[in-house]
Amino acid sequence: MITTDFVPGSPCWLDLGAPDVQAAEAFYGAVLGWDFESMGDGEDMEGGMFRSDGKIVAGLGKLTEEGARPAWMIYYCVADADATTQAVQRAGGTVRVAPMDLDEWGRMAQYSDPLGGQFAVWQPGTNKGVELVDVPGSLSWTELYTTDTASAKEFYGGVLGWRFSDMELPGGGTYSLITPAGLPEERMHGGLMELPKENLALTGGRPYWHPVFAVADCDAAVAKVTENGGSVQMGPDDAEGVGRLAVCLDPSGADFVVLAPASS
């Protein structure tokens, strides 16, 4: 499970790059019940923070990168963003945003893995990251769709110290579970799934990460997605031992998953 006791290698932050900040605010407010704290006004609004029950659960910013698709960016906690950047480069990854300080809050950097999957890291200062996880309306899992699981394991294991354990999927194939270094498997926080390029149409065949948000009722959340201009790529379906889930797109095409966890 994800907690806010962030350790190196665990997810600690996420933000959405959206072409229309106000539209994204309205959509996620309707689907996940989030409140929005703006960092600007009117047409000049560049972004802000999403909150659930008063606690920060994600960030939102205006998409400005030329040619970039609307998407969620997931950040993983590291002790040293500069050392991580060197490790990314040694392992064949690409530095998209070089390490930079965000005032006293912390230090961040963004990368692509060798196959093109984009992710980021956060070296905490006064701000450790999101304030609420693993409850309805917050991040509960992270997932990479990749064309080469073995290469992904080698890269992320070397860069972030992750450990992996494999499970067979009911319909065939293997799902690889991710646990931060030094933690027991009950602290696993994500997974890797290998898919052919033709199944990765969102990115033209390039691997990509997406967040999984916990919800109390998957079908109700999916109804809110479609009522508010989003769409459903898969589900809702029941996954034994996991819960009921659906893969969704927001109105701008950013992908995410909603999951009503199975009762323990």
mmCIF file of C-alpha atoms in Angstrom:
data_model
loop_
_atom_site.group_PDB
_atom_site.id
_atom_site.type_symbol
_atom_site.label_atom_id
_atom_site.label_comp_id
_atom_site.label_asym_id
_atom_site.label_seq_id
_atom_site.Cartn_x
_atom_site.Cartn_y
_atom_site.Cartn_z
ATOM 1 C CA MET A 1 0.000 0.000 0.000
ATOM 2 C CA ILE A 2 1.018 3.595 -0.586
ATOM 3 C CA THR A 3 1.503 5.715 2.518
ATOM 4 C CA THR A 4 2.618 9.284 3.191
ATOM 5 C CA ASP A 5 5.613 7.929 5.107
ATOM 6 C CA PHE A 6 7.597 8.452 1.928
ATOM 7 C CA VAL A 7 10.776 6.445 1.441
ATOM 8 C CA PRO A 8 13.204 6.533 -1.489
ATOM 9 C CA GLY A 9 11.544 4.953 -4.496
ATOM 10 C CA SER A 10 7.956 5.403 -3.333
ATOM 11 C CA PRO A 11 5.420 7.608 -5.165
ATOM 12 C CA CYS A 12 5.115 10.935 -3.392
ATOM 13 C CA TRP A 13 3.513 13.395 -5.816
ATOM 14 C CA LEU A 14 1.552 13.612 -9.051
ATOM 15 C CA ASP A 15 0.333 16.420 -11.232
ATOM 16 C CA LEU A 16 -1.728 16.780 -14.363
ATOM 17 C CA GLY A 17 -0.667 18.744 -17.413
ATOM 18 C CA ALA A 18 -3.947 19.938 -18.973
ATOM 19 C CA PRO A 19 -4.670 22.232 -21.929
ATOM 20 C CA ASP A 20 -7.615 23.784 -20.064
ATOM 21 C CA VAL A 21 -7.069 24.160 -16.322
ATOM 22 C CA GLN A 22 -10.627 25.230 -15.545
ATOM 23 C CA ALA A 23 -12.117 22.293 -17.480
ATOM 24 C CA ALA A 24 -9.817 19.854 -15.658
ATOM 25 C CA GLU A 25 -10.765 21.400 -12.330
ATOM 26 C CA ALA A 26 -14.459 20.862 -13.074
ATOM 27 C CA PHE A 27 -14.009 17.301 -14.357
ATOM 28 C CA TYR A 28 -11.984 15.926 -11.454
ATOM 29 C CA GLY A 29 -14.128 17.794 -8.978
ATOM 30 C CA ALA A 30 -17.176 15.996 -10.357
ATOM 31 C CA VAL A 31 -15.561 12.556 -10.673
ATOM 32 C CA LEU A 32 -13.410 12.383 -7.535
ATOM 33 C CA GLY A 33 -14.991 15.052 -5.355
ATOM 34 C CA TRP A 34 -11.852 17.176 -5.330
ATOM 35 C CA ASP A 35 -11.716 20.838 -4.381
ATOM 36 C CA PHE A 36 -9.329 23.119 -6.236
ATOM 37 C CA GLU A 37 -7.017 25.762 -4.822
ATOM 38 C CA SER A 38 -5.997 28.092 -7.632
ATOM 39 C CA MET A 39 -2.602 29.735 -8.008
ATOM 40 C CA GLY A 40 -4.039 32.423 -10.304
ATOM 41 C CA ASP A 41 -7.255 33.981 -11.557
ATOM 42 C CA GLY A 42 -9.391 33.763 -14.695
ATOM 43 C CA GLU A 43 -7.731 33.150 -18.042
ATOM 44 C CA ASP A 44 -4.315 33.707 -16.464
ATOM 45 C CA MET A 45 -4.782 30.738 -14.129
ATOM 46 C CA GLU A 46 -1.818 28.427 -14.683
ATOM 47 C CA GLY A 47 -2.751 25.798 -12.128
ATOM 48 C CA GLY A 48 -3.007 24.962 -8.473
ATOM 49 C CA MET A 49 -3.665 22.119 -6.037
ATOM 50 C CA PHE A 50 -6.413 19.534 -5.760
ATOM 51 C CA ARG A 51 -7.605 18.759 -2.234
ATOM 52 C CA SER A 52 -9.754 16.047 -0.724
ATOM 53 C CA ASP A 53 -11.067 16.573 2.806
ATOM 54 C CA GLY A 54 -8.793 19.598 2.929
ATOM 55 C CA LYS A 55 -5.635 17.611 2.197
ATOM 56 C CA ILE A 56 -3.537 17.980 -0.957
ATOM 57 C CA VAL A 57 -3.922 14.966 -3.269
ATOM 58 C CA ALA A 58 -2.453 16.227 -6.588
ATOM 59 C CA GLY A 59 -1.325 19.223 -8.589
ATOM 60 C CA LEU A 60 -2.686 20.728 -11.800
ATOM 61 C CA GLY A 61 -0.827 22.842 -14.324
ATOM 62 C CA LYS A 62 -1.403 24.228 -17.786
ATOM 63 C CA LEU A 63 0.134 22.086 -20.528
ATOM 64 C CA THR A 64 2.710 24.220 -22.300
ATOM 65 C CA GLU A 65 5.220 21.743 -23.772
ATOM 66 C CA GLU A 66 5.103 21.722 -27.565
ATOM 67 C CA GLY A 67 3.661 18.472 -28.895
ATOM 68 C CA ALA A 68 3.044 17.001 -25.426
ATOM 69 C CA ARG A 69 -0.147 15.078 -24.724
ATOM 70 C CA PRO A 70 -2.305 15.817 -21.681
ATOM 71 C CA ALA A 71 -1.169 13.342 -19.032
ATOM 72 C CA TRP A 72 -0.557 12.682 -15.367
ATOM 73 C CA MET A 73 3.078 12.833 -14.224
ATOM 74 C CA ILE A 74 4.028 10.621 -11.277
ATOM 75 C CA TYR A 75 6.925 11.638 -8.999
ATOM 76 C CA TYR A 76 8.984 9.207 -6.925
ATOM 77 C CA CYS A 77 10.829 10.162 -3.768
ATOM 78 C CA VAL A 78 14.635 10.242 -3.927
ATOM 79 C CA ALA A 79 17.330 11.305 -1.484
ATOM 80 C CA ASP A 80 19.388 13.096 -4.142
ATOM 81 C CA ALA A 81 17.890 14.266 -7.439
ATOM 82 C CA ASP A 82 21.311 15.000 -8.932
ATOM 83 C CA ALA A 83 22.611 11.501 -8.180
ATOM 84 C CA THR A 84 19.382 10.041 -9.604
ATOM 85 C CA THR A 85 19.870 12.083 -12.786
ATOM 86 C CA GLN A 86 23.342 10.613 -13.230
ATOM 87 C CA ALA A 87 21.906 7.114 -12.671
ATOM 88 C CA VAL A 88 19.199 7.745 -15.292
ATOM 89 C CA GLN A 89 21.799 8.802 -17.846
ATOM 90 C CA ARG A 90 24.065 5.825 -17.097
ATOM 91 C CA ALA A 91 21.096 3.490 -17.556
ATOM 92 C CA GLY A 92 20.179 4.920 -20.963
ATOM 93 C CA GLY A 93 17.358 7.230 -19.915
ATOM 94 C CA THR A 94 16.821 10.840 -20.977
ATOM 95 C CA VAL A 95 16.707 13.961 -18.820
ATOM 96 C CA ARG A 96 13.636 15.978 -19.827
ATOM 97 C CA VAL A 97 13.880 18.555 -17.019
ATOM 98 C CA ALA A 98 17.219 18.905 -15.236
ATOM 99 C CA PRO A 99 17.190 18.996 -11.423
ATOM 100 C CA MET A 100 15.827 22.295 -10.168
ATOM 101 C CA ASP A 101 14.884 23.756 -6.797
ATOM 102 C CA LEU A 102 11.313 24.797 -6.083
ATOM 103 C CA ASP A 103 12.064 27.326 -3.350
ATOM 104 C CA GLU A 104 12.521 25.536 -0.029
ATOM 105 C CA TRP A 105 9.867 22.911 -0.865
ATOM 106 C CA GLY A 106 12.232 20.497 -2.586
ATOM 107 C CA ARG A 107 14.127 19.616 -5.742
ATOM 108 C CA MET A 108 12.604 17.951 -8.806
ATOM 109 C CA ALA A 109 13.618 16.463 -12.139
ATOM 110 C CA GLN A 110 11.786 14.748 -14.990
ATOM 111 C CA TYR A 111 12.973 11.929 -17.229
ATOM 112 C CA SER A 112 12.106 9.407 -19.913
ATOM 113 C CA ASP A 113 13.107 5.772 -19.505
ATOM 114 C CA PRO A 114 15.023 4.161 -22.424
ATOM 115 C CA LEU A 115 11.764 3.179 -24.157
ATOM 116 C CA GLY A 116 10.141 6.582 -23.696
ATOM 117 C CA GLY A 117 8.065 6.224 -20.526
ATOM 118 C CA GLN A 118 7.988 9.568 -18.716
ATOM 119 C CA PHE A 119 8.328 9.925 -14.948
ATOM 120 C CA ALA A 120 9.718 12.341 -12.380
ATOM 121 C CA VAL A 121 11.463 12.444 -9.014
ATOM 122 C CA TRP A 122 11.119 14.634 -5.951
ATOM 123 C CA GLN A 123 13.857 15.297 -3.401
ATOM 124 C CA PRO A 124 11.871 16.621 -0.442
ATOM 125 C CA GLY A 125 12.697 19.812 1.347
ATOM 126 C CA THR A 126 9.981 21.294 3.524
ATOM 127 C CA ASN A 127 7.336 19.555 1.380
ATOM 128 C CA LYS A 128 7.334 15.744 1.350
ATOM 129 C CA GLY A 129 4.504 15.417 -1.177
ATOM 130 C CA VAL A 130 0.790 14.678 -1.231
ATOM 131 C CA GLU A 131 -0.995 14.634 2.116
ATOM 132 C CA LEU A 132 -3.565 11.885 1.504
ATOM 133 C CA VAL A 133 -3.234 8.487 -0.206
ATOM 134 C CA ASP A 134 -4.864 5.055 -0.362
ATOM 135 C CA VAL A 135 -8.368 6.215 0.564
ATOM 136 C CA PRO A 136 -11.270 7.100 -1.770
ATOM 137 C CA GLY A 137 -10.431 10.224 -3.749
ATOM 138 C CA SER A 138 -6.646 9.788 -3.631
ATOM 139 C CA LEU A 139 -3.739 7.950 -5.252
ATOM 140 C CA SER A 140 -3.692 4.238 -4.427
ATOM 141 C CA TRP A 141 -1.402 2.665 -7.071
ATOM 142 C CA THR A 142 0.891 3.535 -9.994
ATOM 143 C CA GLU A 143 1.163 1.563 -13.207
ATOM 144 C CA LEU A 144 3.439 1.411 -16.225
ATOM 145 C CA TYR A 145 2.316 0.015 -19.561
ATOM 146 C CA THR A 146 5.527 -0.961 -21.341
ATOM 147 C CA THR A 147 6.569 -2.875 -24.430
ATOM 148 C CA ASP A 148 9.470 -4.572 -22.605
ATOM 149 C CA THR A 149 9.043 -5.561 -18.960
ATOM 150 C CA ALA A 150 12.556 -6.995 -18.631
ATOM 151 C CA SER A 151 14.154 -3.728 -19.785
ATOM 152 C CA ALA A 152 11.865 -1.692 -17.525
ATOM 153 C CA LYS A 153 12.815 -3.817 -14.512
ATOM 154 C CA GLU A 154 16.514 -3.380 -15.251
ATOM 155 C CA PHE A 155 16.190 0.386 -15.664
ATOM 156 C CA TYR A 156 13.920 1.236 -12.728
ATOM 157 C CA GLY A 157 15.535 -1.333 -10.461
ATOM 158 C CA GLY A 158 18.907 0.294 -11.062
ATOM 159 C CA VAL A 159 17.714 3.898 -10.862
ATOM 160 C CA LEU A 160 15.159 3.704 -8.035
ATOM 161 C CA GLY A 161 16.131 0.485 -6.275
ATOM 162 C CA TRP A 162 12.784 -1.211 -6.826
ATOM 163 C CA ARG A 163 12.205 -4.914 -6.213
ATOM 164 C CA PHE A 164 9.794 -6.880 -8.385
ATOM 165 C CA SER A 165 7.587 -9.914 -7.925
ATOM 166 C CA ASP A 166 5.562 -11.472 -10.739
ATOM 167 C CA MET A 167 1.998 -12.741 -10.731
ATOM 168 C CA GLU A 168 0.171 -14.572 -13.504
ATOM 169 C CA LEU A 169 -2.895 -12.822 -14.908
ATOM 170 C CA PRO A 170 -6.149 -14.820 -15.223
ATOM 171 C CA GLY A 171 -6.393 -14.234 -18.981
ATOM 172 C CA GLY A 172 -2.717 -14.955 -19.586
ATOM 173 C CA GLY A 173 0.404 -12.856 -19.264
ATOM 174 C CA THR A 174 2.347 -11.606 -16.268
ATOM 175 C CA TYR A 175 1.960 -8.569 -14.033
ATOM 176 C CA SER A 176 5.054 -7.369 -12.152
ATOM 177 C CA LEU A 177 4.493 -5.826 -8.725
ATOM 178 C CA ILE A 178 6.799 -3.045 -7.472
ATOM 179 C CA THR A 179 8.074 -2.592 -3.907
ATOM 180 C CA PRO A 180 10.536 0.091 -2.728
ATOM 181 C CA ALA A 181 13.945 -1.168 -1.638
ATOM 182 C CA GLY A 182 14.095 -2.432 1.917
ATOM 183 C CA LEU A 183 10.338 -2.565 2.480
ATOM 184 C CA PRO A 184 8.094 -5.632 2.846
ATOM 185 C CA GLU A 185 5.735 -6.602 0.033
ATOM 186 C CA GLU A 186 2.727 -5.135 1.857
ATOM 187 C CA ARG A 187 4.236 -1.753 0.948
ATOM 188 C CA MET A 188 4.177 -2.481 -2.810
ATOM 189 C CA HIS A 189 3.029 0.620 -4.655
ATOM 190 C CA GLY A 190 2.666 -0.207 -8.333
ATOM 191 C CA GLY A 191 3.003 -2.563 -11.237
ATOM 192 C CA LEU A 192 4.379 -3.105 -14.726
ATOM 193 C CA MET A 193 2.330 -4.632 -17.528
ATOM 194 C CA GLU A 194 3.800 -5.593 -20.897
ATOM 195 C CA LEU A 195 1.649 -4.704 -23.896
ATOM 196 C CA PRO A 196 2.324 -4.632 -27.647
ATOM 197 C CA LYS A 197 2.875 -1.242 -29.266
ATOM 198 C CA GLU A 198 -0.495 -1.369 -31.005
ATOM 199 C CA ASN A 199 -2.189 -1.392 -27.585
ATOM 200 C CA LEU A 200 -0.446 1.846 -26.606
ATOM 201 C CA ALA A 201 -2.322 4.104 -29.009
ATOM 202 C CA LEU A 202 -2.406 7.039 -26.581
ATOM 203 C CA THR A 203 1.330 7.552 -27.034
ATOM 204 C CA GLY A 204 1.861 6.100 -30.484
ATOM 205 C CA GLY A 205 3.365 2.926 -29.026
ATOM 206 C CA ARG A 206 5.562 4.509 -26.348
ATOM 207 C CA PRO A 207 5.350 3.186 -22.757
ATOM 208 C CA TYR A 208 3.513 5.375 -20.253
ATOM 209 C CA TRP A 209 2.724 5.658 -16.556
ATOM 210 C CA HIS A 210 -0.702 6.409 -15.131
ATOM 211 C CA PRO A 211 -2.197 6.813 -11.658
ATOM 212 C CA VAL A 212 -4.852 4.634 -10.042
ATOM 213 C CA PHE A 213 -7.304 6.523 -7.834
ATOM 214 C CA ALA A 214 -9.251 4.781 -5.091
ATOM 215 C CA VAL A 215 -13.032 5.275 -5.183
ATOM 216 C CA ALA A 216 -15.842 3.981 -2.994
ATOM 217 C CA ASP A 217 -17.958 2.846 -5.974
ATOM 218 C CA CYS A 218 -16.327 2.130 -9.342
ATOM 219 C CA ASP A 219 -19.561 2.127 -11.358
ATOM 220 C CA ALA A 220 -20.667 5.445 -9.855
ATOM 221 C CA ALA A 221 -17.253 6.965 -10.643
ATOM 222 C CA VAL A 222 -17.439 5.699 -14.255
ATOM 223 C CA ALA A 223 -20.891 7.238 -14.618
ATOM 224 C CA LYS A 224 -19.445 10.571 -13.466
ATOM 225 C CA VAL A 225 -16.598 10.214 -15.982
ATOM 226 C CA THR A 226 -18.959 9.816 -18.940
ATOM 227 C CA GLU A 227 -21.478 12.396 -17.668
ATOM 228 C CA ASN A 228 -18.698 14.987 -17.540
ATOM 229 C CA GLY A 229 -17.159 14.473 -20.975
ATOM 230 C CA GLY A 230 -14.671 11.702 -20.254
ATOM 231 C CA SER A 231 -14.609 8.195 -21.714
ATOM 232 C CA VAL A 232 -13.895 4.629 -20.651
ATOM 233 C CA GLN A 233 -11.188 2.523 -22.300
ATOM 234 C CA MET A 234 -11.832 -0.634 -20.304
ATOM 235 C CA GLY A 235 -14.296 -1.827 -17.649
ATOM 236 C CA PRO A 236 -15.702 -1.623 -15.141
ATOM 237 C CA ASP A 237 -14.368 -5.118 -14.461
ATOM 238 C CA ASP A 238 -13.786 -7.176 -11.340
ATOM 239 C CA ALA A 239 -10.189 -8.257 -10.658
ATOM 240 C CA GLU A 240 -9.986 -11.073 -8.148
ATOM 241 C CA GLY A 241 -8.303 -9.985 -4.932
ATOM 242 C CA VAL A 242 -7.882 -6.435 -6.253
ATOM 243 C CA GLY A 243 -11.338 -4.923 -6.654
ATOM 244 C CA ARG A 244 -13.510 -3.369 -9.342
ATOM 245 C CA LEU A 245 -11.730 -1.063 -11.746
ATOM 246 C CA ALA A 246 -12.006 0.888 -14.977
ATOM 247 C CA VAL A 247 -9.447 2.568 -17.240
ATOM 248 C CA CYS A 248 -10.665 6.074 -18.102
ATOM 249 C CA LEU A 249 -9.760 9.163 -20.101
ATOM 250 C CA ASP A 250 -10.586 12.687 -19.041
ATOM 251 C CA PRO A 251 -12.046 15.069 -21.683
ATOM 252 C CA SER A 252 -8.561 16.099 -22.855
ATOM 253 C CA GLY A 253 -7.351 12.488 -23.189
ATOM 254 C CA ALA A 254 -5.296 12.072 -19.993
ATOM 255 C CA ASP A 255 -5.579 8.493 -18.757
ATOM 256 C CA PHE A 256 -6.181 7.255 -15.226
ATOM 257 C CA VAL A 257 -7.766 4.287 -13.454
ATOM 258 C CA VAL A 258 -10.509 4.251 -10.830
ATOM 259 C CA LEU A 259 -10.486 1.325 -8.406
ATOM 260 C CA ALA A 260 -12.908 0.313 -5.697
ATOM 261 C CA PRO A 261 -10.632 -1.994 -3.666
ATOM 262 C CA ALA A 262 -11.806 -5.486 -2.725
ATOM 263 C CA SER A 263 -12.795 -5.921 0.904
ATOM 264 C CA SER A 264 -9.940 -7.378 2.913
#
